[in-house]
């Protein structure tokens, strides 16, 4: 089990982490969900011993990870937020380089590289220089690099940001395969859909603190919001949507063609909302009611929205 006690870290006046504690069980996929600047990378970098906290400690199976670099290198794999590859080398050569750093050599290394390149859908392009790759392909090599030495825990810091949908789906599939094999993983994201799809447990992080954690079902249960009412319009007028938002204050999220009302009494709220829409001459195209999602839970806990 990975265990972190009261991790804190400041950069001059910026408090990046303020006392984060968490536990991740063997085989668990733990997600840190939070917006830009929440402290996700700082947390991952401390958990994986890349940087030192100002206070607090990280343990793996009861063993402290501080000042134990060799042990950390052996058991941890990290997919950093910033891609680190040699552009003039091929995927294969980059992975040979990383493998040797981990002390793997010869046929064993080549076999492992081939296996990972196949798993990540890059085998056919393995001899091409990295500079000819798309962002998503580079990200997949970064993932392969973190898996070369068969680590026990893998940290992935927003591995799907800024990449094409095809690479994104492939990365999801790979993560699901690794999870099924029992690898312990810590995954950061600011996309609620990813946290909902992939993670066994989710920590909601903002301003260096974990506001709440649990399975999706537990987070939903603990939320005072139970449901989300979504209305889509065929003639959305911005001013009219904004008028509606003012009437419902914080609980209403307005997008371009739709609005989402967080509710714990949809039987009462829905008729009122429809009346409001009719009075504003908004034409309703579609109505749906679903379980509360992580975006609304995040808003409820932090008073902020996950995305800008
Ligand atoms: N090396 C650094 N020097 C100064 N400030 C830093 C440094 N690293 C992080 N910070 C600050 O600490 C806070 C947390 O940053 P962190 O990178 O951990 O957030 P994040 O959740 O990973 O954000 P993002 O989604 O943008 O990657 C931010 O306010 C950031 O500006
Ligand atoms: Mg980050």
Coordinates of C-alpha atoms and ligand atoms in Angstrom, one line a residue:
X1 CA 0.0 0.0 0.0
X2 CA 1.1 3.6 -0.8
X3 CA 0.5 6.0 2.1
X4 CA 1.1 9.7 2.3
X5 CA 0.9 11.6 5.5
X6 CA 0.2 15.3 5.6
X7 CA 2.3 16.4 2.6
X8 CA 2.9 20.1 2.3
X9 CA 4.9 22.1 -0.2
X10 CA 5.3 25.8 -0.9
X11 CA 7.0 27.7 -3.7
X12 CA 7.8 31.0 -2.0
X13 CA 4.4 32.5 -1.2
X14 CA 2.5 29.9 -3.2
X15 CA 1.2 27.0 -1.1
X16 CA 1.1 24.2 -3.7
X17 CA 0.1 21.5 -1.2
X18 CA -1.4 22.0 2.2
X19 CA -1.4 18.8 4.2
X20 CA -2.5 16.1 1.8
X21 CA -2.9 12.6 3.2
X22 CA -4.0 9.6 1.1
X23 CA -3.8 5.8 0.9
X24 CA -3.7 3.8 -2.3
X25 CA -4.2 0.0 -2.0
X26 CA -2.4 -2.5 -4.2
X27 CA -4.1 -2.9 -7.5
X28 CA -6.1 0.3 -7.1
X29 CA -6.5 3.0 -9.7
X30 CA -6.6 6.2 -7.7
X31 CA -7.5 9.5 -9.5
X32 CA -6.7 13.0 -8.5
X33 CA -9.3 15.3 -10.1
X34 CA -8.7 19.0 -10.1
X35 CA -8.3 22.1 -12.3
X36 CA -5.1 23.9 -13.4
X37 CA -2.9 24.8 -10.4
X38 CA -4.8 22.5 -8.0
X39 CA -1.6 20.8 -6.9
X40 CA -1.9 17.5 -8.9
X41 CA 1.6 17.5 -10.4
X42 CA 3.2 18.6 -7.1
X43 CA 1.4 15.8 -5.3
X44 CA 2.4 13.2 -7.9
X45 CA 6.0 14.5 -7.9
X46 CA 6.2 14.1 -4.2
X47 CA 4.5 10.7 -4.1
X48 CA 7.0 9.5 -6.7
X49 CA 10.0 11.0 -4.9
X50 CA 10.9 13.4 -7.7
X51 CA 10.6 16.4 -5.3
X52 CA 10.8 16.6 -1.6
X53 CA 7.9 17.9 0.5
X54 CA 8.5 20.7 3.1
X55 CA 6.8 18.3 5.5
X56 CA 5.1 15.0 5.5
X57 CA 6.2 11.6 4.4
X58 CA 5.4 8.9 1.8
X59 CA 5.5 5.2 2.6
X60 CA 5.2 2.1 0.4
X61 CA 4.5 -1.1 2.2
X62 CA 5.5 0.5 5.4
X63 CA 8.9 1.7 4.1
X64 CA 9.6 5.4 3.9
X65 CA 10.5 6.5 0.3
X66 CA 12.5 9.6 1.4
X67 CA 16.2 9.1 0.8
X68 CA 15.7 5.7 -0.7
X69 CA 16.2 6.5 -4.4
X70 CA 17.3 3.1 -5.5
X71 CA 14.2 1.4 -4.1
X72 CA 12.0 4.2 -5.6
X73 CA 13.5 3.7 -9.1
X74 CA 12.8 0.0 -8.8
X75 CA 9.2 0.1 -7.8
X76 CA 7.9 3.3 -9.3
X77 CA 7.1 4.3 -12.9
X78 CA 6.3 7.9 -13.8
X79 CA 4.6 9.3 -16.8
X80 CA 5.3 13.1 -16.4
X81 CA 3.1 15.8 -17.6
X82 CA 5.8 17.2 -19.8
X83 CA 6.9 14.8 -22.5
X84 CA 10.6 14.0 -22.3
X85 CA 12.0 12.2 -25.4
X86 CA 14.9 12.6 -27.8
X87 CA 13.3 13.9 -31.0
X88 CA 16.2 12.7 -33.2
X89 CA 16.0 9.1 -32.0
X90 CA 13.4 6.6 -32.9
X91 CA 10.8 5.2 -30.5
X92 CA 12.9 2.1 -30.2
X93 CA 16.1 4.0 -29.5
X94 CA 14.4 6.2 -26.9
X95 CA 13.1 3.1 -25.1
X96 CA 16.6 1.4 -25.3
X97 CA 18.0 4.5 -23.7
X98 CA 15.4 4.5 -20.8
X99 CA 15.7 0.7 -20.4
X100 CA 19.5 1.0 -19.9
X101 CA 19.0 3.7 -17.3
X102 CA 16.9 1.2 -15.4
X103 CA 19.7 -1.4 -15.8
X104 CA 17.8 -3.7 -18.3
X105 CA 19.9 -4.9 -21.1
X106 CA 20.2 -7.1 -24.2
X107 CA 17.5 -9.5 -25.4
X108 CA 15.3 -9.0 -22.3
X109 CA 15.2 -5.2 -23.0
X110 CA 14.4 -5.6 -26.7
X111 CA 11.6 -8.1 -26.0
X112 CA 10.1 -5.8 -23.4
X113 CA 10.3 -2.8 -25.8
X114 CA 8.6 -4.8 -28.6
X115 CA 5.9 -5.9 -26.2
X116 CA 5.2 -2.4 -25.0
X117 CA 5.3 -0.9 -28.5
X118 CA 2.7 -3.5 -29.6
X119 CA 0.5 -2.8 -26.6
X120 CA 0.6 1.0 -27.3
X121 CA 0.0 0.6 -31.1
X122 CA 3.4 1.9 -32.1
X123 CA 5.2 -1.2 -33.3
X124 CA 5.0 -0.3 -37.0
X125 CA 6.4 3.1 -36.4
X126 CA 9.2 2.0 -34.0
X127 CA 12.1 2.9 -36.3
X128 CA 10.8 6.4 -37.2
X129 CA 12.3 9.4 -35.5
X130 CA 10.2 10.8 -32.7
X131 CA 10.1 14.2 -34.3
X132 CA 7.8 12.7 -37.0
X133 CA 5.3 11.6 -34.3
X134 CA 2.0 13.2 -33.3
X135 CA 1.6 14.4 -29.7
X136 CA -0.5 11.4 -28.9
X137 CA 2.2 9.0 -30.2
X138 CA 4.9 10.8 -28.2
X139 CA 2.7 10.5 -25.1
X140 CA 2.3 6.7 -25.7
X141 CA 6.1 6.3 -25.8
X142 CA 6.3 8.2 -22.5
X143 CA 3.9 5.6 -21.1
X144 CA 6.0 2.8 -22.5
X145 CA 9.1 4.3 -20.9
X146 CA 7.4 4.3 -17.5
X147 CA 6.5 0.6 -17.8
X148 CA 9.9 -0.8 -19.0
X149 CA 11.1 -2.0 -15.7
X150 CA 7.8 -3.6 -14.6
X151 CA 7.1 -1.2 -11.7
X152 CA 4.7 -1.9 -8.9
X153 CA 3.1 1.5 -9.0
X154 CA 2.7 3.8 -12.0
X155 CA 2.0 7.6 -11.8
X156 CA 0.4 9.2 -14.8
X157 CA 0.1 13.0 -14.8
X158 CA -2.6 14.1 -17.2
X159 CA -1.6 11.7 -20.0
X160 CA -4.4 12.6 -22.3
X161 CA -4.1 16.4 -22.5
X162 CA -3.8 17.9 -25.9
X163 CA -3.8 14.6 -27.9
X164 CA -6.0 13.2 -30.7
X165 CA -9.1 11.1 -29.8
X166 CA -7.6 7.9 -31.2
X167 CA -4.5 8.1 -29.0
X168 CA -6.7 9.0 -26.1
X169 CA -8.9 5.9 -26.5
X170 CA -5.9 3.7 -26.9
X171 CA -4.4 5.1 -23.7
X172 CA -7.6 4.4 -21.9
X173 CA -7.6 0.8 -23.1
X174 CA -4.0 0.4 -22.1
X175 CA -4.8 1.8 -18.6
X176 CA -7.7 -0.6 -18.3
X177 CA -5.6 -3.6 -19.3
X178 CA -2.9 -2.6 -16.8
X179 CA -5.6 -2.2 -14.1
X180 CA -7.0 -5.6 -14.9
X181 CA -3.6 -7.1 -14.5
X182 CA -3.5 -5.6 -11.0
X183 CA -1.0 -2.7 -11.4
X184 CA -1.4 0.0 -8.8
X185 CA -1.9 3.4 -10.5
X186 CA -2.3 7.0 -9.6
X187 CA -3.8 9.2 -12.4
X188 CA -4.4 12.9 -12.5
X189 CA -6.9 14.7 -14.7
X190 CA -9.1 17.7 -15.0
X191 CA -11.6 15.8 -17.1
X192 CA -14.4 14.4 -15.0
X193 CA -15.3 11.9 -17.7
X194 CA -11.9 10.2 -17.3
X195 CA -12.1 10.0 -13.6
X196 CA -15.6 8.6 -13.8
X197 CA -14.6 6.0 -16.4
X198 CA -11.2 4.9 -15.1
X199 CA -10.8 5.4 -11.4
X200 CA -11.7 3.1 -8.5
X201 CA -11.4 6.0 -6.1
X202 CA -11.2 9.7 -6.8
X203 CA -9.7 12.5 -4.7
X204 CA -11.1 15.9 -5.4
X205 CA -8.2 18.3 -5.2
X206 CA -8.0 22.1 -5.3
X207 CA -5.7 24.7 -3.8
X208 CA -3.4 22.0 -2.5
X209 CA -6.1 20.2 -0.5
X210 CA -8.2 17.0 -1.0
X211 CA -11.7 18.2 -0.4
X212 CA -13.3 14.7 -0.5
X213 CA -12.4 11.3 -1.7
X214 CA -14.2 8.0 -2.4
X215 CA -15.6 5.9 -5.2
X216 CA -17.9 7.6 -7.6
X217 CA -20.9 6.1 -5.8
X218 CA -19.6 7.4 -2.4
X219 CA -19.0 10.9 -3.8
X220 CA -22.5 10.9 -5.2
X221 CA -24.0 9.7 -1.9
X222 CA -22.1 12.4 0.1
X223 CA -23.2 15.1 -2.3
X224 CA -26.3 17.2 -1.3
X225 CA -27.1 17.3 -5.1
X226 CA -28.7 14.1 -6.2
X227 CA -29.6 14.7 -9.9
X228 CA -28.9 16.9 -12.8
X229 CA -31.6 18.2 -15.0
X230 CA -30.4 19.0 -18.5
X231 CA -32.4 21.1 -20.9
X232 CA -31.4 21.6 -24.6
X233 CA -32.9 24.4 -26.6
X234 CA -33.4 25.0 -30.3
X235 CA -33.3 28.8 -30.0
X236 CA -31.0 29.6 -27.1
X237 CA -30.7 33.3 -26.5
X238 CA -27.8 34.1 -24.3
X239 CA -29.6 36.9 -22.4
X240 CA -32.6 34.7 -21.6
X241 CA -30.3 31.9 -20.4
X242 CA -28.5 34.3 -18.2
X243 CA -31.8 35.6 -16.8
X244 CA -32.7 32.0 -15.9
X245 CA -29.3 31.5 -14.3
X246 CA -29.8 34.5 -12.1
X247 CA -33.1 33.1 -10.8
X248 CA -31.5 29.8 -9.9
X249 CA -28.3 31.3 -8.7
X250 CA -25.3 28.9 -8.4
X251 CA -27.0 25.7 -9.2
X252 CA -27.4 26.4 -12.8
X253 CA -24.6 25.9 -15.3
X254 CA -25.3 27.5 -18.7
X255 CA -23.6 26.3 -21.8
X256 CA -24.1 27.4 -25.4
X257 CA -27.2 25.3 -26.2
X258 CA -28.1 23.9 -22.9
X259 CA -28.4 24.4 -19.2
X260 CA -27.8 22.0 -16.4
X261 CA -29.6 22.4 -13.0
X262 CA -28.2 20.6 -10.0
X263 CA -31.1 19.4 -7.9
X264 CA -32.1 17.3 -5.0
X265 CA -35.8 17.5 -5.7
X266 CA -36.2 17.2 -9.5
X267 CA -40.0 16.7 -9.1
X268 CA -40.3 20.2 -7.8
X269 CA -37.4 21.9 -9.8
X270 CA -38.2 20.5 -13.2
X271 CA -41.7 22.1 -13.5
X272 CA -40.4 25.4 -12.2
X273 CA -37.6 25.3 -14.7
X274 CA -39.9 24.5 -17.6
X275 CA -42.2 27.4 -16.6
X276 CA -39.2 29.7 -16.5
X277 CA -38.1 28.6 -20.0
X278 CA -41.6 29.1 -21.4
X279 CA -41.9 32.5 -19.9
X280 CA -38.5 33.4 -21.6
X281 CA -39.8 31.9 -25.0
X282 CA -37.0 29.3 -25.0
X283 CA -37.9 26.3 -27.1
X284 CA -37.0 23.1 -25.3
X285 CA -35.6 20.4 -27.6
X286 CA -34.6 17.8 -25.1
X287 CA -34.9 17.1 -21.4
X288 CA -32.9 14.6 -19.4
X289 CA -32.4 13.8 -15.8
X290 CA -29.2 11.9 -14.7
X291 CA -27.2 11.2 -11.6
X292 CA -25.1 14.0 -10.3
X293 CA -21.7 14.1 -12.1
X294 CA -18.2 15.0 -10.7
X295 CA -18.3 18.5 -12.2
X296 CA -21.3 19.4 -10.1
X297 CA -19.7 17.7 -7.0
X298 CA -16.5 19.7 -7.6
X299 CA -18.5 22.9 -7.8
X300 CA -20.4 22.1 -4.7
X301 CA -17.2 21.4 -2.7
X302 CA -15.0 24.2 -4.0
X303 CA -17.4 26.8 -5.3
X304 CA -15.5 26.7 -8.6
X305 CA -16.0 25.0 -11.9
X306 CA -13.5 22.3 -13.0
X307 CA -12.9 24.0 -16.4
X308 CA -12.3 27.6 -17.1
Ligands
LIG1 N1 8.4 24.9 -9.6 C1 7.5 25.7 -9.2 N2 7.8 27.0 -8.9 C2 6.8 27.9 -8.5 N3 5.5 27.5 -8.3 C3 5.1 26.3 -8.7 C4 6.1 25.3 -9.1 N4 5.4 24.2 -9.4 C5 4.1 24.4 -9.1 N5 4.0 25.7 -8.7 C6 2.7 26.3 -8.2 O1 2.0 25.4 -7.3 C7 0.6 25.3 -7.6 C8 0.3 23.9 -7.9 O2 0.9 23.6 -9.2 P1 0.8 22.1 -9.8 O3 1.6 22.1 -11.0 O4 1.0 21.1 -8.8 O5 -0.8 22.1 -10.2 P2 -1.5 21.1 -11.2 O6 -2.8 20.7 -10.6 O7 -0.6 20.0 -11.7 O8 -1.9 22.1 -12.4 P3 -2.0 21.7 -14.0 O9 -3.3 21.1 -14.3 O10 -1.9 23.1 -14.7 O11 -0.9 20.8 -14.4 C9 0.4 26.3 -8.7 O12 0.0 27.5 -8.2 C10 1.7 26.5 -9.4 O13 1.8 27.7 -10.0
LIG2 MG1 0.1 19.4 -13.5

